[in-house]
Amino acid sequence: MKIAIINGPNLNLLGSREPDLYGSTTFEAYLEELRKAFPELELSYFQSNVEGELVNHIQQAGAAADGIVLNAAAYTHTSVAIGDAVKAVKAPVVEVHISNLATREPFRHVSHVSAGAKGVIFGFGLSGYALALQSFLQD
Ligand code: CA2
């Protein structure tokens, strides 16, 4: 099963700043752990700080992969284009956030992704990505 993990803006900074909120591990290091924990899954990874690049990649992965794990980061709360892309693609999308959005500012309680997502996971730190992958194995 091919799963595309897609991260949005500033998640390239994971592990370098704000460890209380986002942990102290880089996503690349965590991805190695995911690959070891889920040898039965073929995992691809894409990160961009550019909204249109994320839309392009959701479209590509939505056609080529069996599932998408998407943390659109701040674009979650602003991007109608990313929300439309999630709704348009064939592959199911699981929305993940590292932090607990419900305990944060009200603007983070709005998601343009959730309505098109199969499910949403937030508040479990980086482990949320593993929970999302697990959800694809349960189907
Ligand atoms: O909790 C999440 O996963 C978020 O998607 C992270 C976004 C934030 O805008 C969303 O509301 C919730 C921010 C990602 C920024 O990541 C950083 C990582 C390290 C240092 C600075 C930023």
Coordinates of C-alpha atoms and ligand atoms in Angstrom, one line a residue:
M1 CA 0.0 0.0 0.0
K2 CA 1.4 3.4 -1.0
I3 CA 0.9 6.2 1.4
A4 CA 1.9 9.8 0.8
I5 CA 2.8 12.0 3.8
I6 CA 2.4 15.7 3.0
N7 CA 3.5 18.5 5.4
G8 CA 2.7 22.2 5.0
P9 CA 4.5 25.4 5.8
N10 CA 7.2 25.7 8.5
L11 CA 7.1 21.9 9.3
N12 CA 10.6 21.8 7.8
L13 CA 11.6 23.6 11.1
L14 CA 10.5 20.7 13.3
G15 CA 13.1 19.8 15.8
S16 CA 14.8 23.2 15.7
R17 CA 12.4 25.6 17.5
E18 CA 9.3 25.5 19.7
P19 CA 10.0 22.0 21.1
D20 CA 7.3 22.5 23.8
L21 CA 4.6 22.7 21.1
Y22 CA 6.1 20.5 18.3
G23 CA 8.7 18.3 19.9
S24 CA 12.5 18.1 19.3
T25 CA 12.7 15.6 16.5
T26 CA 13.1 16.5 12.9
F27 CA 10.5 15.0 10.5
E28 CA 13.2 13.3 8.5
A29 CA 14.4 11.4 11.7
Y30 CA 10.8 10.5 12.6
L31 CA 10.1 9.3 9.0
E32 CA 12.9 6.8 9.4
E33 CA 11.1 5.5 12.6
L34 CA 7.8 5.3 10.6
R35 CA 9.5 3.4 7.8
K36 CA 10.8 0.9 10.4
A37 CA 7.5 0.6 12.2
F38 CA 5.5 0.1 9.0
P39 CA 7.6 -2.0 6.7
E40 CA 4.4 -3.1 4.9
L41 CA 3.7 0.5 3.7
E42 CA 5.5 2.3 0.9
L43 CA 5.9 5.8 2.4
S44 CA 6.6 8.9 0.3
Y45 CA 7.2 12.3 1.9
F46 CA 6.7 15.9 0.6
Q47 CA 7.0 19.2 2.4
S48 CA 6.4 22.6 1.0
N49 CA 5.9 26.1 2.3
V50 CA 4.1 27.0 -1.0
E51 CA 0.3 26.6 -1.1
G52 CA 0.1 25.8 -4.9
E53 CA 2.9 23.2 -4.6
L54 CA 0.8 21.5 -1.9
V55 CA -2.3 21.6 -4.1
N56 CA -0.2 20.1 -7.0
H57 CA 1.2 17.3 -4.8
I58 CA -2.2 16.5 -3.2
Q59 CA -3.5 16.0 -6.8
Q60 CA -0.6 13.9 -7.9
A61 CA -0.6 11.7 -4.7
G62 CA -4.3 11.5 -4.8
A63 CA -4.0 9.7 -8.2
A64 CA -0.9 7.6 -7.4
A65 CA -1.2 6.6 -3.8
D66 CA -3.7 4.6 -1.8
G67 CA -3.9 7.2 0.9
I68 CA -2.6 10.6 2.1
V69 CA -1.6 11.7 5.5
L70 CA -1.8 15.5 5.4
N71 CA -0.7 18.1 7.9
A72 CA -1.4 21.3 6.0
A73 CA -0.1 23.3 9.0
A74 CA -1.3 27.0 8.9
Y75 CA -2.9 26.5 5.5
T76 CA -5.4 24.2 7.2
H77 CA -7.0 27.3 8.6
T78 CA -6.9 29.5 5.5
S79 CA -6.7 27.5 2.3
V80 CA -9.9 26.9 0.3
A81 CA -7.7 25.6 -2.5
I82 CA -6.2 22.9 -0.3
G83 CA -9.6 22.0 1.0
D84 CA -10.9 21.7 -2.6
A85 CA -8.0 19.5 -3.6
V86 CA -8.6 17.2 -0.6
K87 CA -12.3 16.9 -1.6
A88 CA -11.3 16.3 -5.3
V89 CA -8.9 13.4 -5.0
K90 CA -9.7 9.7 -5.0
A91 CA -7.3 8.6 -2.3
P92 CA -8.6 9.0 1.3
V93 CA -7.0 11.7 3.3
V94 CA -6.3 11.6 7.0
E95 CA -5.7 15.0 8.5
V96 CA -3.0 15.2 11.2
H97 CA -1.9 17.9 13.5
I98 CA 0.9 17.6 16.1
S99 CA -0.6 20.0 18.6
N100 CA -4.0 20.0 20.3
L101 CA -5.9 22.5 18.1
A102 CA -8.8 22.7 20.6
T103 CA -6.6 24.2 23.2
R104 CA -5.1 26.9 20.9
E105 CA -6.3 30.1 19.4
P106 CA -9.8 30.2 18.0
F107 CA -8.6 30.6 14.4
R108 CA -6.9 27.2 14.7
H109 CA -10.3 25.6 15.4
V110 CA -11.3 26.2 11.8
S111 CA -10.1 23.6 9.2
H112 CA -10.7 23.7 5.5
V113 CA -9.3 20.1 5.3
S114 CA -11.6 18.3 7.7
A115 CA -14.8 18.2 5.6
G116 CA -13.0 16.3 2.9
A117 CA -10.9 14.1 5.2
K118 CA -11.6 10.6 6.1
G119 CA -10.7 11.4 9.7
V120 CA -8.8 13.9 11.8
I121 CA -6.1 13.2 14.5
F122 CA -4.6 15.9 16.6
G123 CA -2.9 16.4 20.0
F124 CA -0.7 13.3 20.1
G125 CA 2.5 14.9 18.9
L126 CA 4.4 13.2 16.0
S127 CA 2.7 9.9 17.0
G128 CA -0.4 11.2 15.2
Y129 CA 1.3 10.3 11.9
A130 CA 1.7 6.7 13.1
L131 CA -1.9 6.6 14.2
A132 CA -2.9 7.8 10.8
L133 CA -0.9 5.1 9.1
Q134 CA -2.4 2.5 11.4
S135 CA -5.9 3.7 10.3
F136 CA -5.1 2.8 6.7
L137 CA -4.0 -0.8 7.8
Q138 CA -7.3 -1.3 9.6
D139 CA -9.5 -0.9 6.4
Ligands
CA2_1 O1 -0.1 21.2 15.3 C1 0.1 21.2 14.0 O2 0.6 20.2 13.5 C2 -0.1 22.4 13.2 O3 -0.6 22.0 11.9 C3 1.2 23.1 13.1 C4 1.2 24.4 12.4 C5 0.1 25.3 12.9 O4 0.0 26.5 12.2 C6 -1.2 24.6 13.0 O5 -2.2 25.5 13.5 C7 -1.1 23.3 13.8 C8 2.5 25.2 12.5 C9 3.7 24.4 12.0 C10 4.9 25.2 12.4 O6 5.9 24.3 12.8 C11 7.0 24.7 13.4 C12 7.9 23.7 13.9 C13 9.0 24.1 14.6 C14 9.3 25.5 14.8 C15 8.4 26.4 14.3 C16 7.3 26.0 13.6

